[in-house]
Short mmCIF file of N, CA and C in Angstrom, two decimals:
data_model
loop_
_atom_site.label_atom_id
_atom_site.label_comp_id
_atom_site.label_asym_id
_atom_site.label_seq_id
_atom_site.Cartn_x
_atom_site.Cartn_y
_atom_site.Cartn_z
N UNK A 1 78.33 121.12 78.53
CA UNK A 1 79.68 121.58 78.27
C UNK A 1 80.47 121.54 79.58
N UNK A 2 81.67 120.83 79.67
CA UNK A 2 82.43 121.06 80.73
C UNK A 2 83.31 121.94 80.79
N UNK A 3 83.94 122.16 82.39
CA UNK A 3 84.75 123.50 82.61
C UNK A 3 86.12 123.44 81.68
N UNK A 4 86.36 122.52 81.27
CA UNK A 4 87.70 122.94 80.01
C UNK A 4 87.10 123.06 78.47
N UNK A 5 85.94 122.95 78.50
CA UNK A 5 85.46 123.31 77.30
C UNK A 5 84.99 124.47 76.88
N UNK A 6 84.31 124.98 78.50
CA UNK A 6 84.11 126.44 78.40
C UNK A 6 85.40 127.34 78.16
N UNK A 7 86.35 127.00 79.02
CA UNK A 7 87.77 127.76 78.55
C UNK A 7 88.32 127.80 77.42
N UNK A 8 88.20 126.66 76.76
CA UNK A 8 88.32 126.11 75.51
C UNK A 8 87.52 127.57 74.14
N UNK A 9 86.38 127.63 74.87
CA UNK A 9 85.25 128.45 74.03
C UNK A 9 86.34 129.34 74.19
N UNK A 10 86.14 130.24 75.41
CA UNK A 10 86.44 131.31 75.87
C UNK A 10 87.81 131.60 75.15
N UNK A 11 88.88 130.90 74.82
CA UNK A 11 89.92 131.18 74.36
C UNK A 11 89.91 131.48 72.91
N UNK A 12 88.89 130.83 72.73
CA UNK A 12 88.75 131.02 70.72
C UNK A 12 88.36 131.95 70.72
N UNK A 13 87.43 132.78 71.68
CA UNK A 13 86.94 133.82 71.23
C UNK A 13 87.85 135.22 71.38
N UNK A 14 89.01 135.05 72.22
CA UNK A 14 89.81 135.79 72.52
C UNK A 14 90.67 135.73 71.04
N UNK A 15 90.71 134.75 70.93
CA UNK A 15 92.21 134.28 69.35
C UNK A 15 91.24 135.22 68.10
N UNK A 16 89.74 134.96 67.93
CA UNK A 16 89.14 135.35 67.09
C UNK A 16 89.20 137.05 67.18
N UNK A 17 88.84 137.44 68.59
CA UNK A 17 88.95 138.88 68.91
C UNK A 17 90.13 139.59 68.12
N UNK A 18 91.25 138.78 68.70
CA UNK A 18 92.46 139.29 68.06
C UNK A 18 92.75 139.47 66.76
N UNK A 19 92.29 138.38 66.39
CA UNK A 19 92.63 138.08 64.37
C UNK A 19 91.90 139.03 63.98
N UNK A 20 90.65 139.41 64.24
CA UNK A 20 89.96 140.49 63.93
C UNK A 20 90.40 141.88 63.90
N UNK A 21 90.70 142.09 65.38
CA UNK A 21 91.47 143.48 66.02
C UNK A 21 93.21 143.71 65.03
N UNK A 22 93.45 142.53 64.46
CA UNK A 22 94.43 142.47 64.12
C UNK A 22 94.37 143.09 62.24
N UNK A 23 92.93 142.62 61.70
CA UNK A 23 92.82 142.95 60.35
C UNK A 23 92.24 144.55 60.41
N UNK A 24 91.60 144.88 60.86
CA UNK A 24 90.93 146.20 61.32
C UNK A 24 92.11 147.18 61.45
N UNK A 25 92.88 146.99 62.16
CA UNK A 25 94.24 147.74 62.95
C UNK A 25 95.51 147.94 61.55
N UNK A 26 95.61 146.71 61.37
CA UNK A 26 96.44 146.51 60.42
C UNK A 26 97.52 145.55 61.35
N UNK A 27 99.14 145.40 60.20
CA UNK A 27 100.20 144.66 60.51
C UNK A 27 101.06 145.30 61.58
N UNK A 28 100.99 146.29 61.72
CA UNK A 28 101.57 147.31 62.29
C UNK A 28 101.55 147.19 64.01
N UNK A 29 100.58 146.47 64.49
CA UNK A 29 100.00 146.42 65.98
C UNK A 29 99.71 144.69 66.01
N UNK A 30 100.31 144.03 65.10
CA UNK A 30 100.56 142.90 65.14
C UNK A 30 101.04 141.94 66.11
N UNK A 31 102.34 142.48 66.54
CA UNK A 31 103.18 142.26 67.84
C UNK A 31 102.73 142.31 69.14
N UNK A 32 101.88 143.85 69.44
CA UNK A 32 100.75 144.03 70.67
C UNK A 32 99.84 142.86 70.62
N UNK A 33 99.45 142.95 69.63
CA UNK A 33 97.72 142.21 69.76
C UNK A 33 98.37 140.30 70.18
N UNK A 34 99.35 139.91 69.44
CA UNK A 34 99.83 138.99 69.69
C UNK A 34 100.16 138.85 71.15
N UNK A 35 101.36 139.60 71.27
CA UNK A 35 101.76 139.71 72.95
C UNK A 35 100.22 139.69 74.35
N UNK A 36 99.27 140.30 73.69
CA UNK A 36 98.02 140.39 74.70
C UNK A 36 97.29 139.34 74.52
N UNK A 37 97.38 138.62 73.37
CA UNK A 37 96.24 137.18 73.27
C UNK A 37 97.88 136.22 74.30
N UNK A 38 98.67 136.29 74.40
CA UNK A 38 100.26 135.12 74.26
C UNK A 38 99.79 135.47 76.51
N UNK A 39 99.36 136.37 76.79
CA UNK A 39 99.53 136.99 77.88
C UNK A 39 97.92 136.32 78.47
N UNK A 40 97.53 136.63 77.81
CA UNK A 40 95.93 135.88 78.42
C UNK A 40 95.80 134.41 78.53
N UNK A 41 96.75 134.01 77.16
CA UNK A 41 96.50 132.39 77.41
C UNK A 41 97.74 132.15 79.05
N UNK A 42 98.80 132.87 79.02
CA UNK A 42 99.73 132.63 80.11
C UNK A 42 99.29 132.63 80.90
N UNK A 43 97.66 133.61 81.54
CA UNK A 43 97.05 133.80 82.89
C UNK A 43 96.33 132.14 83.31
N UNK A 44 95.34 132.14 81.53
CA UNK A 44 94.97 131.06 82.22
C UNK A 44 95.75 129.45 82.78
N UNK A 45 96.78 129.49 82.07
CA UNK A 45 98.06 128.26 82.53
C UNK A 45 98.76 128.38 83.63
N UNK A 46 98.52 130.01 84.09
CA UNK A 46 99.01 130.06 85.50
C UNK A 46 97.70 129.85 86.26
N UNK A 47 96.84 129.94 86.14
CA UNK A 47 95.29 130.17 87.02
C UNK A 47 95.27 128.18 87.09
N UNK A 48 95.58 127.89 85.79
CA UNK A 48 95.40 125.99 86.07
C UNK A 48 96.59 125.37 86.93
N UNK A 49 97.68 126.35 86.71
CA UNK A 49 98.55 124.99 87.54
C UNK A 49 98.38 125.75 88.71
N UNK A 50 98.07 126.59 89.40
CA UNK A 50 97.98 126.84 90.67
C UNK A 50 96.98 126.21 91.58
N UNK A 51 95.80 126.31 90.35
CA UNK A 51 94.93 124.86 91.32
C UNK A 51 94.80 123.73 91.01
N UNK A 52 96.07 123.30 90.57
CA UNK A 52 96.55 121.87 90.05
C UNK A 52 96.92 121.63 91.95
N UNK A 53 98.24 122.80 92.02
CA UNK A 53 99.21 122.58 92.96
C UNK A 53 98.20 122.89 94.42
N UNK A 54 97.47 123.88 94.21
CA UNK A 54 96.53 123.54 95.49
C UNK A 54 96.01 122.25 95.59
N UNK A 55 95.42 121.80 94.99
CA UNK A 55 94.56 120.48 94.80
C UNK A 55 95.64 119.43 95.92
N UNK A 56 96.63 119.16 95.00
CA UNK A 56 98.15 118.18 95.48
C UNK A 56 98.17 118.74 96.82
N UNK A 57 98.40 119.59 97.01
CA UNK A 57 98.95 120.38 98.24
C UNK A 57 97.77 120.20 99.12
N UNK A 58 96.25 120.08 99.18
CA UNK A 58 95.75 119.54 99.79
C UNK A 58 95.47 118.17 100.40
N UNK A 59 95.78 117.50 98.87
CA UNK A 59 95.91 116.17 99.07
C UNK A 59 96.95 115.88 100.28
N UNK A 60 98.00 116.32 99.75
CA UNK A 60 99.26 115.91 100.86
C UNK A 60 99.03 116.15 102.37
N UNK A 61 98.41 117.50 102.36
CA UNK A 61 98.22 117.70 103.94
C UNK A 61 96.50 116.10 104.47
N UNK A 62 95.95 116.30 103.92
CA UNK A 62 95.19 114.96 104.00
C UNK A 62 95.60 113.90 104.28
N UNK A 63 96.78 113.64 103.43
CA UNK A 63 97.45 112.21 103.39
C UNK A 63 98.02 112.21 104.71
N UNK A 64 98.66 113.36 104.88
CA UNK A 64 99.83 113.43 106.18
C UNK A 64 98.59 112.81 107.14
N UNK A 65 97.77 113.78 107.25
CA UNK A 65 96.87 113.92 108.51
C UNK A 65 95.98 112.66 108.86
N UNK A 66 96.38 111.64 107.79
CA UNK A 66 95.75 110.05 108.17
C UNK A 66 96.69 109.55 108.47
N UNK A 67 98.09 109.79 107.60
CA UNK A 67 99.00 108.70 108.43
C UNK A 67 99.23 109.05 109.81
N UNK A 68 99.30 110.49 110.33
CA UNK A 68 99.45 110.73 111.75
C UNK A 68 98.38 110.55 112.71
N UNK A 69 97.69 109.77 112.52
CA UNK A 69 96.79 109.26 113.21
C UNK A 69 96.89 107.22 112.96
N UNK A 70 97.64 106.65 112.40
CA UNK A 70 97.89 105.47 112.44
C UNK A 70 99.93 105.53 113.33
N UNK A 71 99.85 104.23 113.86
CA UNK A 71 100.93 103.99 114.42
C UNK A 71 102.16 104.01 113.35
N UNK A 72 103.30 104.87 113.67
CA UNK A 72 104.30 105.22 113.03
C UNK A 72 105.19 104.05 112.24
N UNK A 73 105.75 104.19 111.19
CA UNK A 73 106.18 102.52 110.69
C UNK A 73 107.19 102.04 111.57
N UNK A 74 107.69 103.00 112.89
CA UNK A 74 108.69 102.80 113.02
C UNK A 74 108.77 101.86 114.75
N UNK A 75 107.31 102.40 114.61
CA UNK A 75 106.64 101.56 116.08
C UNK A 75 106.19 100.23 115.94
N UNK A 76 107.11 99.52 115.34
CA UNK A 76 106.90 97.85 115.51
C UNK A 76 106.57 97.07 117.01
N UNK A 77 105.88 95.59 116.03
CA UNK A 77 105.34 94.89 117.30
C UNK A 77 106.49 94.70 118.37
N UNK A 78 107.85 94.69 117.58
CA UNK A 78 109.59 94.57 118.84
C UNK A 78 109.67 95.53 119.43
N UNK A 79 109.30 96.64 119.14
CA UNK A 79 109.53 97.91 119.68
C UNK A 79 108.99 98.08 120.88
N UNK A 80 107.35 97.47 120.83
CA UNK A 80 106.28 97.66 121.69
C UNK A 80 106.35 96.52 122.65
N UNK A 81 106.70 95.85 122.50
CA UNK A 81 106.49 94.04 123.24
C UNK A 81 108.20 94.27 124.24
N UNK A 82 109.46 95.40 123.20
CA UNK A 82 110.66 95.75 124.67
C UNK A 82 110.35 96.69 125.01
N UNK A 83 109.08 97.63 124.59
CA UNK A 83 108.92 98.47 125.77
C UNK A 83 108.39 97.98 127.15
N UNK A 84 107.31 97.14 126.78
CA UNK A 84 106.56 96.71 127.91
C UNK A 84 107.82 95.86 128.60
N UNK A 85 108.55 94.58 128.28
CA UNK A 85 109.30 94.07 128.93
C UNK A 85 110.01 95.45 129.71
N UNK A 86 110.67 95.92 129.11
CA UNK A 86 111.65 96.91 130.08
C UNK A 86 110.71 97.46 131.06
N UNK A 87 109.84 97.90 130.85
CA UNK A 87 108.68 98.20 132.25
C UNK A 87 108.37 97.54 132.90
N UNK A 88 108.19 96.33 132.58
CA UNK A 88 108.10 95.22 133.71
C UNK A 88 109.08 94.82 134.59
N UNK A 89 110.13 94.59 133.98
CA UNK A 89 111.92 94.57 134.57
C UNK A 89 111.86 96.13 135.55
N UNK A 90 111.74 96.84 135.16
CA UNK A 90 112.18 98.04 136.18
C UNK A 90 110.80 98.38 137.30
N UNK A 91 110.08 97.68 136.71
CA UNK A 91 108.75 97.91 137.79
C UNK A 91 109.57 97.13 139.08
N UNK A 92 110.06 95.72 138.73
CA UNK A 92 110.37 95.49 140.58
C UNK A 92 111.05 96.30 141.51
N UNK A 93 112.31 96.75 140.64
CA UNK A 93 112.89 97.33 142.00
C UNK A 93 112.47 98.93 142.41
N UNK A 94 111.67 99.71 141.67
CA UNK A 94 110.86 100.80 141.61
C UNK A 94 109.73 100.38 142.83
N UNK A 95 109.15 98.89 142.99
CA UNK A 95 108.13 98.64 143.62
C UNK A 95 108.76 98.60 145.13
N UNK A 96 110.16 97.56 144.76
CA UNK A 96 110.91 97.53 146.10
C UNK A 96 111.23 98.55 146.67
N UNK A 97 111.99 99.79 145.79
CA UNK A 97 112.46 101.00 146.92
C UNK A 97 111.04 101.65 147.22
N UNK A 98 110.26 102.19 146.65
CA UNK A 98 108.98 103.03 147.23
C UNK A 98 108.68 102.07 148.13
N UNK A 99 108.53 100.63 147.86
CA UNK A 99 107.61 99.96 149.36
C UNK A 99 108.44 100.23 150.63
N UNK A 100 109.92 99.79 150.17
CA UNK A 100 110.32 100.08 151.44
C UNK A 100 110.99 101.57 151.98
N UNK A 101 110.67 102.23 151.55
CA UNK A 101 111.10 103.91 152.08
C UNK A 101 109.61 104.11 152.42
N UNK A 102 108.60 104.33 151.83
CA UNK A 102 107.62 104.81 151.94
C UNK A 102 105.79 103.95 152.22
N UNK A 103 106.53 102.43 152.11
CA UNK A 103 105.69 101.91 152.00
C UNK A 103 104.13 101.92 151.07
N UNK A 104 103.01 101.43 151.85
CA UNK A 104 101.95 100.91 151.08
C UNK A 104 101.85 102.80 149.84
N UNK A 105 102.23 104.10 150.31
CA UNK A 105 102.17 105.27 149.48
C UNK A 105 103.04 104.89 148.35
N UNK A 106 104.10 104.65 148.61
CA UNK A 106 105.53 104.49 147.65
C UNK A 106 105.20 103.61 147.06
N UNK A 107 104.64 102.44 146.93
CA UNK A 107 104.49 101.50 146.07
C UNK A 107 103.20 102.16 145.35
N UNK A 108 102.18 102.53 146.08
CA UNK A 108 101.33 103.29 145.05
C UNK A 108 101.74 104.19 144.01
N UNK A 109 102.28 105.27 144.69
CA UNK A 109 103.20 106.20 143.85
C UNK A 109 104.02 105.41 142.51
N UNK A 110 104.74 104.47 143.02
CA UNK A 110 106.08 103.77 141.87
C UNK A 110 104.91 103.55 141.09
N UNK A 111 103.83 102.63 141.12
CA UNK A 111 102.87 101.77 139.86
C UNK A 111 102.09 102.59 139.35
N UNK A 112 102.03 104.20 140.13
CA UNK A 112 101.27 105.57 139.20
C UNK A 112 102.24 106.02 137.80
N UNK A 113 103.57 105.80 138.31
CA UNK A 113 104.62 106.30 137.39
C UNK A 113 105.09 105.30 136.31
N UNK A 114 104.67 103.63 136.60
CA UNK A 114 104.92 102.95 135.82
C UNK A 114 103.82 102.66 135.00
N UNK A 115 102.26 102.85 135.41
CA UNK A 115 100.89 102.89 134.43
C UNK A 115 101.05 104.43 133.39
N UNK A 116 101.55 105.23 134.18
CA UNK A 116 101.83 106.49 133.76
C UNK A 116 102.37 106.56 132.11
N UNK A 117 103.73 106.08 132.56
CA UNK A 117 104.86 105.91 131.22
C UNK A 117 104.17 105.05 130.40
N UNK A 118 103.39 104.27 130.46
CA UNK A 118 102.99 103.27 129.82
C UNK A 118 101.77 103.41 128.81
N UNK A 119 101.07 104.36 129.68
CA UNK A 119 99.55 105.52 128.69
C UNK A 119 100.27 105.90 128.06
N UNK A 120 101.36 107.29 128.62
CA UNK A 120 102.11 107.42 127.32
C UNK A 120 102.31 107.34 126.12
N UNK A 121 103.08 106.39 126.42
CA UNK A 121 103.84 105.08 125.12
C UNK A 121 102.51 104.95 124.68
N UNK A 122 101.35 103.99 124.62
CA UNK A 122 100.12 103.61 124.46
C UNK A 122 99.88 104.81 123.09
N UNK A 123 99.11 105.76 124.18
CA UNK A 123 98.74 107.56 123.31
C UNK A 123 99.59 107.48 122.40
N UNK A 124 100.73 107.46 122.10
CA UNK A 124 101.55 107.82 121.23
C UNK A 124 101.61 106.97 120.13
N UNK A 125 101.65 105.86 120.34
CA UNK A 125 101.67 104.34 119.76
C UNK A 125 100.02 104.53 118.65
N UNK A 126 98.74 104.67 119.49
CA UNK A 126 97.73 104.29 118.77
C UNK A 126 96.86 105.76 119.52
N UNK A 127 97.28 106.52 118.71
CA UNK A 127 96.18 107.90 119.16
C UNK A 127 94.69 107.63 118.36
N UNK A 128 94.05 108.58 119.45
CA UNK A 128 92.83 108.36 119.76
C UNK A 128 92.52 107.17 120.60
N UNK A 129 93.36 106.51 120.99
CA UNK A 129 92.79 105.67 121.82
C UNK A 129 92.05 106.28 123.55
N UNK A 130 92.63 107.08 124.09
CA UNK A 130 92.07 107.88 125.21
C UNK A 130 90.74 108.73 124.27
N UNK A 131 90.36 108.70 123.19
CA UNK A 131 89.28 110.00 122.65
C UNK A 131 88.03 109.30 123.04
N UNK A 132 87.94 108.09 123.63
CA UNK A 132 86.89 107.57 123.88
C UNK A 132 85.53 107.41 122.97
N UNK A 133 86.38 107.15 121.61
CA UNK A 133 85.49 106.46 120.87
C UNK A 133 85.57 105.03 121.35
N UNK A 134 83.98 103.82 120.61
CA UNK A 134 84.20 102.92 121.13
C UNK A 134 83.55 102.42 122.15
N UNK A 135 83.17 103.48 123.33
CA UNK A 135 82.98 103.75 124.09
C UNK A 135 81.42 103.17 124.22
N UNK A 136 80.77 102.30 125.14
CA UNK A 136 78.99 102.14 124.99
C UNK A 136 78.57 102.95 125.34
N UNK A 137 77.14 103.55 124.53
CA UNK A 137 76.01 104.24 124.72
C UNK A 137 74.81 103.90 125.21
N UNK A 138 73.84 104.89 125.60
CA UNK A 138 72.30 104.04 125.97
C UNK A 138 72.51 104.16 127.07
N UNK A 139 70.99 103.76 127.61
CA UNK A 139 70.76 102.99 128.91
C UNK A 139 71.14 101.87 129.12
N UNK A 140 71.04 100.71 128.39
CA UNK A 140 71.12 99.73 128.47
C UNK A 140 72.96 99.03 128.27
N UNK A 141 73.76 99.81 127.04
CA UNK A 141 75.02 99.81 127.17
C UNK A 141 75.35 99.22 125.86
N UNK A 142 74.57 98.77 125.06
CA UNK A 142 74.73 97.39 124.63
C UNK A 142 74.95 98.41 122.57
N UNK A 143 74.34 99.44 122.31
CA UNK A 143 74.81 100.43 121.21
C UNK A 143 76.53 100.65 121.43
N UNK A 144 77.08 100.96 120.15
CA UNK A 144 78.75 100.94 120.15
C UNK A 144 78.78 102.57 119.64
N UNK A 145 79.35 102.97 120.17
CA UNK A 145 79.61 104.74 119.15
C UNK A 145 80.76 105.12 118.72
N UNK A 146 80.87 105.66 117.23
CA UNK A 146 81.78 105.26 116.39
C UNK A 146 82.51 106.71 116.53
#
């Protein structure tokens, strides 16, 4: 027997309770006995759609929680291919003023801030990529870990 069949039972026996409680009693308590079977079936239609709507409502947070882990629709290959150009374009003269104010530091410094912005973008673009899955295992190196 499955779980809507048992309810199924369970409700007849409530309808039967009543029809019974109802001949015993008389016409008179007709209205009660009605209103209390009309009230029990209402619990269980509220008890089903609430874990209808949990169910969905889990689903959704699920759903969310995969797409936010894939790259956004809005992060196209153009998006990604003028980010990098524009970083490359502003890397020279970033390279030029640190080299020459500060030299061989300043140019280090400028290409910390331009690898920098660029993880970033990256992380943001395709997360989990820093979680270091992927990553070889072993002694030897040659196992992949997922």
């Amino acid at each position: 027997m499955t779980g809507m069949d048992a309810r199924d039972t369970d409700l007849k026996k409530e309808l039967d309770a009543t029809l019974r409680a109802r001949r015993e009693l008389g016409e008179e308590y007709e209205s009660a006995l009605v209103d209390s079977f009309l009230e029990k079936v209402d619990q269980r239609i509220d008890g089903a759609v609430e874990r209808r709507v949990r169910r969905q409502f889990a689903e959704q947070q699920m759903t969310a929680a995969r797409d936010s882990r894939t790259p956004k629709a809005t992060d196209s290959w153009g998006e990604r291919f003028g980010f990098g150009i524009v970083s490359l374009v502003l890397a020279v003269p970033l390279s030029a003023i640190g080299g020459g104010i500060a030299h061989l530091p300043g140019l280090i410094a400028a290409w910390v801030g331009i690898v920098g912005v660029n993880a970033v973008q990256a992380a943001r673009t395709n997360p989990g990529l820093f979680s270091g899955r992927g990553r070889r295992s072993g002694k030897d190196g040659g196992d992949w870990e997922d």
